[in-house]
Amino acid sequence: MRKKSNFQFAKALYEVTKDLPKSNLPEVIGQFVLILQKNNKLKKVNYIIEEFENYAKKQEGIKMVEIETARKLDPTVISKLKKTFGEKSEITELVNKELLGGARIKVDDMVYDASLKTQLARLKQALI
Amino acid sequence: MSTNNIVEELKKNIAHFQKEVEQEETGKVTEVGDGIARISGLSKCQAGEMLEFPGDVFGLALNLEEETVGCVLLGEYEHIKEGDTVKRTNRILSVPVGEELIGRVVNSLGVAIDGGKEIKSSKFYPIERIAPGVMTRERVNQPVQTGIKAIDAMIPIGRGQRELIIGDRQTGKTAVAIDAIINQKGKDMICVYVAIGQKESKVARIVAKLKETGAMDYTIVVVAGASSPAALSYIAPYSGVAMAEYFMDQGKDVLCVYDDLSKQAWAYREISLLLRRPPGREAYPGDVFYLHSRLLERACRRNKESGGGSITALPIIETQASDVTAYIPTNVISITDGQIFLETDLFYRGIRPALNVGISVSRVGGDAQIKPMKKVAGKLKLAMAQFREMEAFAQFASDLDPETKKQIERGQRITELLKQPQYQPVAVEDQVVGIFAVNNGFFDGVAVKDISVAEKKLTDFMNKSKRSLLDKIAAGQWDEKIEAELKEACGEFKN
């Protein structure tokens, strides 16, 4: 039989724990760890946790938003962004001097690039 | 141009430049190695799409799975690591096409590797394309002159045909194809030679030979050498045929040589196994037949209404220990319109090209011969078959009746006549004269070992004093008068 992927374990864990009362959680987690051990997956547990987080967020409609700017952002801008992407979204901010100006916003897999660096690169291509 | 002008122009350009938010879909590399990468994300990725990796390396998406995309990397992949960002390009893999490529040596992506200047073509063709349909095709009825006597006389190849060249290693498969390319000089043909998994030294030798004979003026060489990644070997023939299709779309005739497809199948097997596709017979994946059929189906002759033009394909397959029943040879034999068998035995007996006339066929055949050749060589194949049978029989019998003896001697002379050194293609009218002479007994007085000398003398004589007759034959004219004239000329030569 084909090996199960980390993602499959993460998905299974999510499905099991979704509607679980809090009191049952320790038992379920205990069982899950046993299964991981049986499948020699204990070493990969970090990856499984990562996958689990991603999957759970996706299922619950939480968007991962990553904002990259050249300078530190105003809090008002962030609250505005939060409104656009939904209150549930998790926003992380990064400061990247290389962008020069503008912003690069990553929402899940989509990247909206409005940075000065990319625009200059495009201008260069258009001129040459 | 003055400085002011330049400044104005620049200002105008910048003013027109629009500020746009670029939207990109990205994924992350989860696994990389052996020229393969797995990427998570990229949920909207298309099959066969180009993916951009850091450091200007591109990948080709082949496996679209539930959560990941499996792709092959076209280029260096040592610097790519887990967690790198991968961008979609929304482009299907395409190669530059156009006149600029003629005379150049390029890799599978259309990048020059001959040390010459960069190829700047504005036109791109996708490497995968659906072959022309039934309604746009025409029957194959124009010859491709290979300049090889045995092939042009007995296994004629037509424009738009797919003729397989098959044989063990070291039997002269490439030589046949290269001779065919060399002979296209002045025949308004574009040639594409695709070298897949070949030694770079061999490719260098071939390119030098093509240059020396002037064949590079109408030839494109596409190389995926033995040291290049399997992905490049896999796409090389598709790139080659895409370049050929451009010329076909211009209404031109193209000759495409794939040297060789067994190595491409190996490359594809490697990729498939690394992408964990289930292996089948000989560990090839299930779609290895489609791999070759979709390539060779793109060879065709299109009718006038669809723009004309043709692509003739000469795929080469290398067999292991003459085993033509292996998986890939049987597949390709069944796809093509005939095959040219080259054999080790014949090669070492000095019969070169080492063509086995008995089992070599051309399913398009006589339609693709000029009339004089059809008339003169029509019975040649049968005569050769009878000769071989009798030759085997005659080894046991010392006393032969004169009729049989005569037939054997004729057969020996024909065999001798069909021998031909490498890189020396023969014009079709000279072939007709030679075969006519031996068929009509003009060489009966010549010792078997002196046939080639006699043939050379005959050709020289005809070219010197009977040029008009040769021109008529080359133009495809043939009637009793020309036949009588030819007979007379041969008689004149004999005296």
Short mmCIF file of N, CA and C in Angstrom, two decimals, chain B residues 387-478:
data_model
loop_
_atom_site.label_atom_id
_atom_site.label_comp_id
_atom_site.label_asym_id
_atom_site.label_seq_id
_atom_site.Cartn_x
_atom_site.Cartn_y
_atom_site.Cartn_z
N PHE B 387 16.85 -13.67 -55.90
CA PHE B 387 18.30 -13.87 -55.93
C PHE B 387 18.80 -14.42 -54.61
N ARG B 388 18.31 -13.83 -53.52
CA ARG B 388 18.79 -14.28 -52.20
C ARG B 388 18.42 -15.73 -51.95
N GLU B 389 17.20 -16.09 -52.39
CA GLU B 389 16.75 -17.47 -52.22
C GLU B 389 17.64 -18.42 -52.99
N MET B 390 17.90 -18.04 -54.25
CA MET B 390 18.70 -18.91 -55.11
C MET B 390 20.15 -18.96 -54.65
N GLU B 391 20.62 -17.86 -54.12
CA GLU B 391 22.01 -17.79 -53.66
C GLU B 391 22.23 -18.80 -52.53
N ALA B 392 21.26 -18.84 -51.61
CA ALA B 392 21.35 -19.78 -50.50
C ALA B 392 21.34 -21.21 -51.03
N PHE B 393 20.50 -21.44 -52.02
CA PHE B 393 20.35 -22.77 -52.61
C PHE B 393 21.61 -23.16 -53.37
N ALA B 394 22.18 -22.18 -54.06
CA ALA B 394 23.32 -22.46 -54.93
C ALA B 394 24.57 -22.81 -54.14
N GLN B 395 24.60 -22.49 -52.88
CA GLN B 395 25.77 -22.81 -52.07
C GLN B 395 25.98 -24.32 -51.96
N PHE B 396 24.88 -25.06 -52.11
CA PHE B 396 24.99 -26.51 -51.96
C PHE B 396 25.19 -27.22 -53.29
N ALA B 397 24.77 -26.59 -54.37
CA ALA B 397 24.85 -27.24 -55.67
C ALA B 397 26.01 -26.71 -56.49
N SER B 398 26.78 -27.61 -57.07
CA SER B 398 27.91 -27.16 -57.88
C SER B 398 27.47 -26.88 -59.31
N ASP B 399 26.61 -27.76 -59.85
CA ASP B 399 26.15 -27.58 -61.23
C ASP B 399 24.85 -26.81 -61.26
N LEU B 400 24.88 -25.71 -61.97
CA LEU B 400 23.67 -24.92 -62.07
C LEU B 400 23.30 -24.77 -63.53
N ASP B 401 21.99 -24.71 -63.80
CA ASP B 401 21.62 -24.50 -65.19
C ASP B 401 21.90 -23.04 -65.54
N PRO B 402 22.15 -22.78 -66.84
CA PRO B 402 22.60 -21.44 -67.24
C PRO B 402 21.64 -20.32 -66.81
N GLU B 403 20.34 -20.64 -66.82
CA GLU B 403 19.34 -19.61 -66.46
C GLU B 403 19.54 -19.15 -65.01
N THR B 404 19.65 -20.13 -64.10
CA THR B 404 19.85 -19.81 -62.68
C THR B 404 21.15 -19.05 -62.48
N LYS B 405 22.19 -19.55 -63.18
CA LYS B 405 23.50 -18.93 -63.05
C LYS B 405 23.44 -17.45 -63.44
N LYS B 406 22.69 -17.21 -64.52
CA LYS B 406 22.58 -15.85 -65.01
C LYS B 406 21.88 -14.96 -63.98
N GLN B 407 20.82 -15.55 -63.39
CA GLN B 407 20.06 -14.77 -62.40
C GLN B 407 20.93 -14.43 -61.19
N ILE B 408 21.76 -15.41 -60.77
CA ILE B 408 22.63 -15.18 -59.62
C ILE B 408 23.64 -14.08 -59.93
N GLU B 409 24.19 -14.18 -61.13
CA GLU B 409 25.19 -13.16 -61.50
C GLU B 409 24.58 -11.78 -61.56
N ARG B 410 23.34 -11.72 -62.08
CA ARG B 410 22.65 -10.43 -62.15
C ARG B 410 22.43 -9.89 -60.73
N GLY B 411 22.00 -10.80 -59.86
CA GLY B 411 21.74 -10.41 -58.47
C GLY B 411 22.98 -9.88 -57.79
N GLN B 412 24.11 -10.56 -58.02
CA GLN B 412 25.37 -10.09 -57.43
C GLN B 412 25.70 -8.69 -57.91
N ARG B 413 25.43 -8.46 -59.20
CA ARG B 413 25.75 -7.14 -59.76
C ARG B 413 24.85 -6.06 -59.19
N ILE B 414 23.57 -6.43 -59.00
CA ILE B 414 22.64 -5.43 -58.42
C ILE B 414 23.08 -5.09 -56.99
N THR B 415 23.41 -6.16 -56.21
CA THR B 415 23.87 -5.93 -54.83
C THR B 415 25.06 -4.99 -54.82
N GLU B 416 25.98 -5.25 -55.75
CA GLU B 416 27.19 -4.44 -55.82
C GLU B 416 26.86 -2.99 -56.17
N LEU B 417 25.90 -2.86 -57.09
CA LEU B 417 25.52 -1.52 -57.55
C LEU B 417 24.89 -0.71 -56.42
N LEU B 418 24.16 -1.41 -55.55
CA LEU B 418 23.44 -0.70 -54.49
C LEU B 418 24.34 -0.30 -53.33
N LYS B 419 25.58 -0.80 -53.34
CA LYS B 419 26.53 -0.36 -52.32
C LYS B 419 26.88 1.10 -52.58
N GLN B 420 27.14 1.82 -51.50
CA GLN B 420 27.35 3.25 -51.67
C GLN B 420 28.14 3.77 -50.48
N PRO B 421 29.19 4.54 -50.73
CA PRO B 421 29.93 5.09 -49.58
C PRO B 421 29.13 6.19 -48.87
N GLN B 422 29.53 6.43 -47.63
CA GLN B 422 28.84 7.44 -46.82
C GLN B 422 29.07 8.85 -47.37
N TYR B 423 28.15 9.73 -47.11
CA TYR B 423 28.21 11.15 -47.48
C TYR B 423 28.32 11.39 -48.98
N GLN B 424 27.93 10.39 -49.78
CA GLN B 424 27.98 10.61 -51.23
C GLN B 424 26.65 10.28 -51.87
N PRO B 425 25.64 11.09 -51.63
CA PRO B 425 24.35 10.83 -52.24
C PRO B 425 24.42 10.92 -53.76
N VAL B 426 23.56 10.15 -54.43
CA VAL B 426 23.57 10.07 -55.89
C VAL B 426 22.29 10.72 -56.41
N ALA B 427 22.40 11.52 -57.44
CA ALA B 427 21.23 12.16 -58.03
C ALA B 427 20.30 11.12 -58.62
N VAL B 428 19.01 11.41 -58.62
CA VAL B 428 18.03 10.40 -58.99
C VAL B 428 18.20 9.95 -60.45
N GLU B 429 18.58 10.88 -61.35
CA GLU B 429 18.72 10.48 -62.76
C GLU B 429 19.90 9.51 -62.93
N ASP B 430 20.95 9.72 -62.14
CA ASP B 430 22.10 8.82 -62.22
C ASP B 430 21.73 7.44 -61.67
N GLN B 431 20.88 7.45 -60.64
CA GLN B 431 20.41 6.17 -60.10
C GLN B 431 19.63 5.40 -61.16
N VAL B 432 18.73 6.12 -61.85
CA VAL B 432 17.90 5.47 -62.87
C VAL B 432 18.80 4.85 -63.95
N VAL B 433 19.79 5.62 -64.39
CA VAL B 433 20.67 5.12 -65.45
C VAL B 433 21.41 3.86 -64.99
N GLY B 434 21.95 3.91 -63.77
CA GLY B 434 22.69 2.77 -63.25
C GLY B 434 21.85 1.52 -63.17
N ILE B 435 20.66 1.67 -62.61
CA ILE B 435 19.79 0.51 -62.43
C ILE B 435 19.31 -0.01 -63.79
N PHE B 436 19.03 0.94 -64.71
CA PHE B 436 18.61 0.55 -66.05
C PHE B 436 19.71 -0.27 -66.73
N ALA B 437 20.94 0.19 -66.58
CA ALA B 437 22.06 -0.48 -67.24
C ALA B 437 22.24 -1.90 -66.71
N VAL B 438 22.17 -2.06 -65.40
CA VAL B 438 22.40 -3.40 -64.85
C VAL B 438 21.22 -4.32 -65.17
N ASN B 439 20.02 -3.77 -65.17
CA ASN B 439 18.83 -4.58 -65.48
C ASN B 439 18.85 -5.07 -66.92
N ASN B 440 19.40 -4.24 -67.80
CA ASN B 440 19.39 -4.61 -69.21
C ASN B 440 20.69 -5.26 -69.66
N GLY B 441 21.46 -5.69 -68.71
CA GLY B 441 22.62 -6.52 -69.01
C GLY B 441 23.82 -5.77 -69.54
N PHE B 442 23.87 -4.46 -69.40
CA PHE B 442 25.02 -3.73 -69.92
C PHE B 442 26.27 -3.92 -69.06
N PHE B 443 26.06 -4.38 -67.82
CA PHE B 443 27.20 -4.60 -66.93
C PHE B 443 27.59 -6.07 -66.84
N ASP B 444 26.94 -6.91 -67.68
CA ASP B 444 27.19 -8.35 -67.56
C ASP B 444 28.64 -8.71 -67.86
N GLY B 445 29.26 -7.91 -68.70
CA GLY B 445 30.65 -8.20 -69.05
C GLY B 445 31.66 -7.71 -68.03
N VAL B 446 31.17 -6.96 -67.04
CA VAL B 446 32.08 -6.37 -66.05
C VAL B 446 32.17 -7.31 -64.85
N ALA B 447 33.39 -7.47 -64.32
CA ALA B 447 33.56 -8.30 -63.13
C ALA B 447 32.82 -7.65 -61.96
N VAL B 448 32.28 -8.49 -61.06
CA VAL B 448 31.43 -7.99 -59.97
C VAL B 448 32.14 -6.91 -59.15
N LYS B 449 33.43 -7.14 -58.89
CA LYS B 449 34.13 -6.18 -58.03
C LYS B 449 34.39 -4.83 -58.73
N ASP B 450 34.25 -4.82 -60.03
CA ASP B 450 34.51 -3.58 -60.77
C ASP B 450 33.24 -2.79 -61.08
N ILE B 451 32.12 -3.26 -60.54
CA ILE B 451 30.84 -2.62 -60.89
C ILE B 451 30.83 -1.14 -60.53
N SER B 452 31.31 -0.81 -59.31
CA SER B 452 31.21 0.58 -58.89
C SER B 452 32.04 1.50 -59.79
N VAL B 453 33.20 0.97 -60.23
CA VAL B 453 34.04 1.76 -61.14
C VAL B 453 33.31 1.97 -62.46
N ALA B 454 32.72 0.89 -62.97
CA ALA B 454 32.01 0.97 -64.24
C ALA B 454 30.84 1.93 -64.14
N GLU B 455 30.15 1.89 -62.98
CA GLU B 455 29.00 2.76 -62.79
C GLU B 455 29.44 4.23 -62.82
N LYS B 456 30.57 4.47 -62.17
CA LYS B 456 31.09 5.84 -62.11
C LYS B 456 31.40 6.34 -63.51
N LYS B 457 32.04 5.45 -64.30
CA LYS B 457 32.39 5.82 -65.68
C LYS B 457 31.13 6.13 -66.49
N LEU B 458 30.12 5.26 -66.29
CA LEU B 458 28.85 5.44 -67.02
C LEU B 458 28.22 6.79 -66.66
N THR B 459 28.21 7.10 -65.35
CA THR B 459 27.62 8.35 -64.91
C THR B 459 28.34 9.54 -65.52
N ASP B 460 29.68 9.48 -65.50
CA ASP B 460 30.47 10.57 -66.07
C ASP B 460 30.16 10.73 -67.55
N PHE B 461 30.11 9.59 -68.24
CA PHE B 461 29.85 9.60 -69.68
C PHE B 461 28.49 10.23 -69.98
N MET B 462 27.47 9.79 -69.21
CA MET B 462 26.11 10.29 -69.44
C MET B 462 26.04 11.79 -69.15
N ASN B 463 26.69 12.20 -68.05
CA ASN B 463 26.63 13.62 -67.69
C ASN B 463 27.33 14.49 -68.71
N LYS B 464 28.36 13.92 -69.34
CA LYS B 464 29.12 14.71 -70.30
C LYS B 464 28.40 14.81 -71.63
N SER B 465 27.93 13.65 -72.15
CA SER B 465 27.43 13.69 -73.52
C SER B 465 25.91 13.56 -73.65
N LYS B 466 25.22 13.15 -72.59
CA LYS B 466 23.76 12.97 -72.74
C LYS B 466 22.99 13.76 -71.69
N ARG B 467 23.44 14.96 -71.40
CA ARG B 467 22.84 15.74 -70.32
C ARG B 467 21.33 15.97 -70.54
N SER B 468 20.94 16.22 -71.79
CA SER B 468 19.53 16.53 -72.05
C SER B 468 18.64 15.34 -71.70
N LEU B 469 19.15 14.15 -71.99
CA LEU B 469 18.38 12.94 -71.67
C LEU B 469 18.22 12.82 -70.16
N LEU B 470 19.30 13.07 -69.41
CA LEU B 470 19.24 12.99 -67.95
C LEU B 470 18.25 14.01 -67.40
N ASP B 471 18.25 15.22 -68.01
CA ASP B 471 17.32 16.23 -67.53
C ASP B 471 15.88 15.79 -67.68
N LYS B 472 15.63 15.13 -68.83
CA LYS B 472 14.27 14.63 -69.07
C LYS B 472 13.89 13.62 -67.99
N ILE B 473 14.82 12.73 -67.67
CA ILE B 473 14.55 11.70 -66.65
C ILE B 473 14.33 12.36 -65.29
N ALA B 474 15.19 13.34 -64.98
CA ALA B 474 15.07 14.01 -63.68
C ALA B 474 13.72 14.72 -63.56
N ALA B 475 13.19 15.17 -64.70
CA ALA B 475 11.90 15.86 -64.67
C ALA B 475 10.75 14.88 -64.59
N GLY B 476 11.06 13.59 -64.60
CA GLY B 476 10.01 12.58 -64.42
C GLY B 476 9.37 12.13 -65.72
N GLN B 477 10.03 12.41 -66.86
CA GLN B 477 9.45 11.97 -68.13
C GLN B 477 9.93 10.55 -68.45
N TRP B 478 9.03 9.76 -69.00
CA TRP B 478 9.42 8.40 -69.36
C TRP B 478 8.45 7.87 -70.41
#
